[in-house]
Short mmCIF file of C-alpha atoms and ligand atoms in Angstrom, two decimals:
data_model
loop_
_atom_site.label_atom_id
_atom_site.label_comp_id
_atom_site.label_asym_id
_atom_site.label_seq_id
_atom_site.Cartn_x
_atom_site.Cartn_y
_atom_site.Cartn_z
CA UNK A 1 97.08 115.38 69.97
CA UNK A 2 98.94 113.12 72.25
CA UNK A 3 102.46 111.52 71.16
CA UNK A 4 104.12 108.06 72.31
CA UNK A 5 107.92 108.41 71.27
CA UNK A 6 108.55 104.45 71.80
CA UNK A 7 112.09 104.11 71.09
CA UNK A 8 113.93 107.32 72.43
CA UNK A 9 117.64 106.96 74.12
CA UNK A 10 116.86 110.27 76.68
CA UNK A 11 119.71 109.28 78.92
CA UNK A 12 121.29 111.24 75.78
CA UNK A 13 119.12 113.94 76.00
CA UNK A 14 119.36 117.07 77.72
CA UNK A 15 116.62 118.79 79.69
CA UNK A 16 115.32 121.46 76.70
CA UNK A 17 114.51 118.17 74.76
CA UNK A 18 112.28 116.92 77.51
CA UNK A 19 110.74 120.37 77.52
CA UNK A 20 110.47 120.81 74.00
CA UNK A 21 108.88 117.20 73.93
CA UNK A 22 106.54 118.06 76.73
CA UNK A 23 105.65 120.95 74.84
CA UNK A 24 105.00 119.19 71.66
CA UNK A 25 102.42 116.36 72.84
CA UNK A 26 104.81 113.85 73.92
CA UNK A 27 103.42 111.97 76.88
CA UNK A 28 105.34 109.21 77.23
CA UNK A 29 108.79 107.80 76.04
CA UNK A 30 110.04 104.38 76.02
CA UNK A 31 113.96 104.18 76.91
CA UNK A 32 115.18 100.90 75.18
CA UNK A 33 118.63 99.58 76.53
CA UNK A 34 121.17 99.90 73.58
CA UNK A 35 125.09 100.76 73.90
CA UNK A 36 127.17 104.35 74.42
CA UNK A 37 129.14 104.58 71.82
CA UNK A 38 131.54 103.46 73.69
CA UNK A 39 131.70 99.51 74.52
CA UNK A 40 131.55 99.02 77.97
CA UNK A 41 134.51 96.28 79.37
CA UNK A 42 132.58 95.29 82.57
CA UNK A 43 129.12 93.79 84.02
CA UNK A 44 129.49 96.20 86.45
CA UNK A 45 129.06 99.36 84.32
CA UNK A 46 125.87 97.61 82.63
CA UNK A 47 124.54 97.09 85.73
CA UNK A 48 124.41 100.83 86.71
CA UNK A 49 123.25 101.98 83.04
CA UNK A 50 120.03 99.93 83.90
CA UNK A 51 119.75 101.35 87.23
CA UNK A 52 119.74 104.32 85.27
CA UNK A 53 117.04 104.12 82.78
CA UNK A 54 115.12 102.26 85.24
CA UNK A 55 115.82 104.71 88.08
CA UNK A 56 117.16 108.09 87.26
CA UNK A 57 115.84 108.48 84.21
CA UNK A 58 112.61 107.83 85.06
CA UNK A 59 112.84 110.66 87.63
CA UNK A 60 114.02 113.07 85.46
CA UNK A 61 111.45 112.59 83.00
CA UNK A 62 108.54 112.58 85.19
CA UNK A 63 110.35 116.44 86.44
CA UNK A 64 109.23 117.54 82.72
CA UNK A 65 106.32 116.05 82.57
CA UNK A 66 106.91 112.70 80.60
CA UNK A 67 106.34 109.56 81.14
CA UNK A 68 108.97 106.74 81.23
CA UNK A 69 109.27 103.39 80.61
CA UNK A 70 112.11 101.08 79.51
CA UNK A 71 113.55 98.16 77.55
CA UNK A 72 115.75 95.73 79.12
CA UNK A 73 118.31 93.87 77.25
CA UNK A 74 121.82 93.04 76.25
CA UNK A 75 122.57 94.82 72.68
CA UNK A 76 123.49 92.83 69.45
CA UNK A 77 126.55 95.26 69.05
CA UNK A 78 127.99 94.00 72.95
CA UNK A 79 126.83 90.64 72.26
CA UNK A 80 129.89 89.78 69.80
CA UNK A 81 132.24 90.70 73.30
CA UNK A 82 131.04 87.13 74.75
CA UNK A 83 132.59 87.60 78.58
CA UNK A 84 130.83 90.45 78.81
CA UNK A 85 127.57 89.14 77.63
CA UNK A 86 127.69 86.03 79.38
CA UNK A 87 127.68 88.13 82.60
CA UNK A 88 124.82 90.75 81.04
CA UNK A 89 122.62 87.68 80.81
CA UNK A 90 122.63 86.42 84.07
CA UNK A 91 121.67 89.90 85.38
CA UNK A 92 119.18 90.88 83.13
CA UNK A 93 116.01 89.13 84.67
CA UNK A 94 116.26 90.80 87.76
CA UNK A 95 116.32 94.06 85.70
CA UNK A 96 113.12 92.89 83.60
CA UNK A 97 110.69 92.17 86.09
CA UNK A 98 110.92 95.74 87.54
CA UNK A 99 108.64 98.46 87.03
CA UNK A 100 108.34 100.62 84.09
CA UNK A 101 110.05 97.70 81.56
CA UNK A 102 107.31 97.20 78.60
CA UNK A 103 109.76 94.87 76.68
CA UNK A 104 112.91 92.76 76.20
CA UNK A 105 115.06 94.95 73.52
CA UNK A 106 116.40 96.43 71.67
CA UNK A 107 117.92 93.04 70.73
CA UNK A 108 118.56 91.15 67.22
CA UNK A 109 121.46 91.96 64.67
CA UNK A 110 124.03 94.18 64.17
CA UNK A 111 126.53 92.57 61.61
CA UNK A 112 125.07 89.39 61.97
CA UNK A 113 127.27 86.72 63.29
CA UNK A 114 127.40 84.02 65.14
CA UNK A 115 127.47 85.35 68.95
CA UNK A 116 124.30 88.05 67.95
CA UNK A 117 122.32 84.87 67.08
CA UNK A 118 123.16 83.24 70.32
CA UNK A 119 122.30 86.28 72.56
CA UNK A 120 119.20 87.03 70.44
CA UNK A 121 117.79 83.81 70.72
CA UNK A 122 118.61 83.80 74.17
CA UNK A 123 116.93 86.79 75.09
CA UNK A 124 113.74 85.72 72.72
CA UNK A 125 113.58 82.86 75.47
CA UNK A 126 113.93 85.13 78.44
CA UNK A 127 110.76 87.33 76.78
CA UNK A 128 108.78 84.32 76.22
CA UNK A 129 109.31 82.95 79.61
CA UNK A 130 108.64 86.43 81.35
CA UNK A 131 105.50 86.88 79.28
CA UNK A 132 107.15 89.70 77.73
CA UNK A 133 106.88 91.87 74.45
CA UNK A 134 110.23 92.26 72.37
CA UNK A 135 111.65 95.23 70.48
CA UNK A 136 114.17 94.27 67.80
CA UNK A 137 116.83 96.52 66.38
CA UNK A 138 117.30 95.55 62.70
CA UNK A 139 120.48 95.80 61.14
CA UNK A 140 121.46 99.12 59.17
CA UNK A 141 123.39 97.02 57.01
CA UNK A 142 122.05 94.46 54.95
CA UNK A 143 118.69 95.36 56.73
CA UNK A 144 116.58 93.15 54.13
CA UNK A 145 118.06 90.19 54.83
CA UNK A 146 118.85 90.92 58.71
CA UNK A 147 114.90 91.63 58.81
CA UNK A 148 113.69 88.49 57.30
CA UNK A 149 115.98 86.45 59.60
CA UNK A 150 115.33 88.43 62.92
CA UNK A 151 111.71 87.25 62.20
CA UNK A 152 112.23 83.48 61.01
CA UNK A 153 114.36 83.02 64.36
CA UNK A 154 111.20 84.75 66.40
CA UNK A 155 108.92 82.22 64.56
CA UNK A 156 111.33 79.38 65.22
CA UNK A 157 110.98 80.47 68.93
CA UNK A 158 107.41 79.70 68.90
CA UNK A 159 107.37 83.77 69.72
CA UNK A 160 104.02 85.63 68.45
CA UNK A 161 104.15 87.76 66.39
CA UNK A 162 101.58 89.93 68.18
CA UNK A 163 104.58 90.65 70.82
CA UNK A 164 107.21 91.54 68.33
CA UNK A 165 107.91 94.99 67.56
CA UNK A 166 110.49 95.45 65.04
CA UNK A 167 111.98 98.73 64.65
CA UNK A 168 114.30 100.47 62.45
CA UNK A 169 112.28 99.44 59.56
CA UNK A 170 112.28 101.09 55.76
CA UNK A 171 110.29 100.66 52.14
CA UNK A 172 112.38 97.74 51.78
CA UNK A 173 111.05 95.74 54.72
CA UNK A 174 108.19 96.82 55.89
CA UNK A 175 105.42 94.76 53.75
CA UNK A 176 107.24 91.65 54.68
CA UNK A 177 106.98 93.02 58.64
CA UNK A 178 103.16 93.34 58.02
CA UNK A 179 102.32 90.50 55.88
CA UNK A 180 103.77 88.66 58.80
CA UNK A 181 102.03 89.79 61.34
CA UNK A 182 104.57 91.67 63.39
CA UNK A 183 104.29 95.59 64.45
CA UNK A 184 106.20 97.44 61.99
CA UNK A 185 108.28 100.85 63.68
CA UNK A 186 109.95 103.38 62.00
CA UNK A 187 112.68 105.31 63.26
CA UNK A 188 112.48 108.96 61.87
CA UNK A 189 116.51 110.58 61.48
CA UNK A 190 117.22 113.46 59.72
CA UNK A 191 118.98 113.82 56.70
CA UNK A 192 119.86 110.28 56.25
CA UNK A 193 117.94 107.31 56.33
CA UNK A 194 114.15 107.49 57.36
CA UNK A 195 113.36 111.35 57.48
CA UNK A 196 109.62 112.33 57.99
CA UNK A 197 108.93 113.00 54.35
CA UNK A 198 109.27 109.26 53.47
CA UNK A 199 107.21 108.49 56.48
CA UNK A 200 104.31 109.79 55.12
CA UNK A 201 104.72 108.30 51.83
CA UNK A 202 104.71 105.04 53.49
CA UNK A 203 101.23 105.75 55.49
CA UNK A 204 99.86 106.78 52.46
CA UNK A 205 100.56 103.72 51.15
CA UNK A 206 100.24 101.13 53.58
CA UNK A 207 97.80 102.88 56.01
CA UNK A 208 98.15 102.78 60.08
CA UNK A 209 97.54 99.07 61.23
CA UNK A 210 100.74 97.85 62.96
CA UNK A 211 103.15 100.57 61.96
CA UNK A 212 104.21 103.07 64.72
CA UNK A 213 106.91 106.17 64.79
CA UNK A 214 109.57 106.71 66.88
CA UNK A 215 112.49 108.92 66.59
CA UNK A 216 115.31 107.32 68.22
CA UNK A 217 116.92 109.94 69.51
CA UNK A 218 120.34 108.60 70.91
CA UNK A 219 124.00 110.33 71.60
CA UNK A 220 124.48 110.45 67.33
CA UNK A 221 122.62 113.37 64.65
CA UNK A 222 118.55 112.90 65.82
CA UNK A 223 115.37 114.80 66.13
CA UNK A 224 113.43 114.48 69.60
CA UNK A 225 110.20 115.89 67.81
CA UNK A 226 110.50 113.06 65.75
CA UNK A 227 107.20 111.66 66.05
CA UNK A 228 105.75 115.31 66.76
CA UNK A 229 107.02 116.68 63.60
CA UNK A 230 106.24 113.41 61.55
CA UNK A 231 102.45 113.85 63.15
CA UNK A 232 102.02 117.10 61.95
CA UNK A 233 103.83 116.40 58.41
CA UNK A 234 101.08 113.49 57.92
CA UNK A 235 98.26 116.18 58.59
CA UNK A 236 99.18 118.34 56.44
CA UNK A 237 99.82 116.28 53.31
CA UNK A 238 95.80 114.98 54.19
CA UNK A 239 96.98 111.45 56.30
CA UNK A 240 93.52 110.98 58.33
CA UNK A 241 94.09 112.10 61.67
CA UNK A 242 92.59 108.59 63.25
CA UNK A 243 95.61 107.17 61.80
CA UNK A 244 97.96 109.56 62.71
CA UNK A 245 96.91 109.10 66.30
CA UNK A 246 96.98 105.08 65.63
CA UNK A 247 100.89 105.31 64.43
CA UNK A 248 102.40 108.32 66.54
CA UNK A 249 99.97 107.25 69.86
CA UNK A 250 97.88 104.49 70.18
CA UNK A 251 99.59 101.23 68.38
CA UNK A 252 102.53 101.74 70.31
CA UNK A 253 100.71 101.66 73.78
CA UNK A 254 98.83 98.51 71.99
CA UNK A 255 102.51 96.88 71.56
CA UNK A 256 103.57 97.96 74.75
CA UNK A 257 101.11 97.70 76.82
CA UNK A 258 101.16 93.87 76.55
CA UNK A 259 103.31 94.16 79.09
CA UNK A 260 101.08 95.12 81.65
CA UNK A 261 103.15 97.90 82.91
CA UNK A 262 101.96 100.91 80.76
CA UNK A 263 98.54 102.21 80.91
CA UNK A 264 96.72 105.51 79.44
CA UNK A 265 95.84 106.40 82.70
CA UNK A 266 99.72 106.89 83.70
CA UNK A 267 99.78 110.09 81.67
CA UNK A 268 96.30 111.26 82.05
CA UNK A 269 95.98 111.31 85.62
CA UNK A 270 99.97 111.85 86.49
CA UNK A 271 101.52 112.75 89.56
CA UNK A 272 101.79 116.61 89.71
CA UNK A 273 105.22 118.09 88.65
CA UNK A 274 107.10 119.13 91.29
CA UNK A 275 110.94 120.20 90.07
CA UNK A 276 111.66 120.37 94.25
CA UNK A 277 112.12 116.36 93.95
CA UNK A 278 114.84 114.20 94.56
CA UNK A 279 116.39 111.48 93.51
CA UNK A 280 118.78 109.75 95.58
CA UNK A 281 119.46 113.30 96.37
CA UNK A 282 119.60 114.38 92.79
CA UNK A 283 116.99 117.25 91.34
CA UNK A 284 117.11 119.04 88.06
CA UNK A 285 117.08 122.48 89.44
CA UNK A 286 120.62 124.33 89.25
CA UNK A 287 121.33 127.66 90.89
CA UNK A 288 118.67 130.17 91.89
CA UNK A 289 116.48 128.20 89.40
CA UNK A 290 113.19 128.37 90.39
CA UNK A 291 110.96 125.33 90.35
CA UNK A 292 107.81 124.10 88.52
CA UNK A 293 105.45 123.22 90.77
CA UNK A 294 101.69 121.96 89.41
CA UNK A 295 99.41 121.89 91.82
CA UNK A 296 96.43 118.59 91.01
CA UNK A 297 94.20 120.90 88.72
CA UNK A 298 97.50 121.05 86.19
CA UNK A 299 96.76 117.58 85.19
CA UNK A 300 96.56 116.82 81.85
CA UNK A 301 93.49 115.00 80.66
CA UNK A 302 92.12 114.85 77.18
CA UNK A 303 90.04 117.49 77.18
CA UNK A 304 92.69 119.83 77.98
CA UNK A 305 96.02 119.12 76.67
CA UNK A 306 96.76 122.28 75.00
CA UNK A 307 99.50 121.72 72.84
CA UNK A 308 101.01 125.36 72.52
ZN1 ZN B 401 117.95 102.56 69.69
#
């Protein structure tokens, strides 16, 4: 089976996750634009961590195999630092045109106040004039009541709901996510929060239209096999495999692919791998390491993705 991780911070990830993604069924990742842990002061530095996860990141990716696209936006958590953002917003449409960026996000609420609402609405303009689909972080505190708004404010943006994906979602929110039209995610971490085992309870319950996996994976405690491990969970506990592949595959390339810039055919007919590459002078490889090379026949199609 094939896996979309659609909300996966790899710039935080080092190169045996990629592999062990690869390995898994992962064919594609979608890099949304969040914060480091530690808040950045100037434009500047934002500027260069979208080159990255438009540029670099992209390129190391595609090394292991993976495909990877982005989110552009300016973070609910930076928003409250208002100097900063006012600068982050004037750059960010030249970042969101580019290619390889299937959404505005993640954007919404972090604690809620009032410079989050002025950047989130902002950015819900900047989506709707680009044409664009948005991913919205909900809050991990008071998430009910974060969720409910992040949507009202969407609505009162005369945004679709159709083009909304919002993420971070729980048992608490997620019939009022459906019932409303938007695409429901669900970000898997271990031990606290959303683990796998209350995923499946929540298929089981609410079935596979709209709701898609991800796992989130960022700098903190996560699981890269995430959606692969949350996949295989489902199967086991008798979650019908068409809907496994709707919520850990195909709804998110639905979602995402409104954007124009993310197509099956990316990973089925992919460039070869070839670890000799460079980026700006940059590869992978270290020492004597030697390189994976595919030659064409190594591409992966459906008929032969052997997931090992
Ligand atoms: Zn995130």
């Amino acid at each position: 089976m094939m896996f979309i991780d659609p909300h996966a911070h790899m710039i935080s990830r080092v190169t045996d996750d990629y592999e062990a993604m690869a390995k898994a069924g992962v064919v594609a990742v979608i890099e949304p634009a969040f914060w480091l842990g530690q808040p950045r002061t100037h434009v500047a530095t934002y500027i260069d961590y979208l080159s990255s996860i438009i540029g670099f990141e992209r390129f190391r990716a595609g090394q292991f195999g993976i495909r990877h696209y982005c989110t552009i936006g300016l973070n609910s958590k930076e928003a409250n630092n208002e100097e900063l953002a006012e600068a982050v917003m004037e750059i960010l449409p030249q970042f969101a045109l580019k290619e390889g960026v299937v959404a505005i996000g993640e954007i919404g609420y972090d604690e809620q106040t009032e410079l989050e609402d002025k950047y989130f609405r902002a950015q819900l303009e900047l989506a709707k004039e680009l044409d664009l689909p948005v991913m919205i972080h909900t809050p991990h505190r008071d998430k009910k009541r974060g969720t409910s708004r992040s949507m009202d404010v969407c609505i009162e943006h005369g945004m679709d709901p159709s083009k909304i994906i919002v993420d971070h979602n729980n048992e608490e929110t997620v019939r009022e996510v459906l019932d409303r039209g938007f695409w429901a995610a669900f970000s898997i971490y271990p031990s606290t929060k959303m683990g796998n085992s209350r995923m499946v309870d929540i298929l089981a319950e609410y079935g596979a239209e709209r709701i898609m996996v991800d796992s989130a994976c960022d700098w903190g405690i996560s699981e890269p096999l995430g959606v692969a491990k949350t996949a295989a969970l489902a199967l086991e506990r008798g979650i019908p495999e068409e809907n496994v592949r709707l919520v850990c595959y195909q709804n998110a390339l639905d979602a995402y692919g409104q954007s124009g810039q993310m197509k099956e055919e990316d990973w089925l007919n992919p460039p070869p791998v070839d670890q000799r590459g460079l980026y700006e002078g940059n590869s992978v490889l270290r020492g004597g390491r030697e390189p994976l090379i595919e030659d064409d026949t190594d591409k992966r199609t459906l008929n032969n993705l052997i997931i090992e």
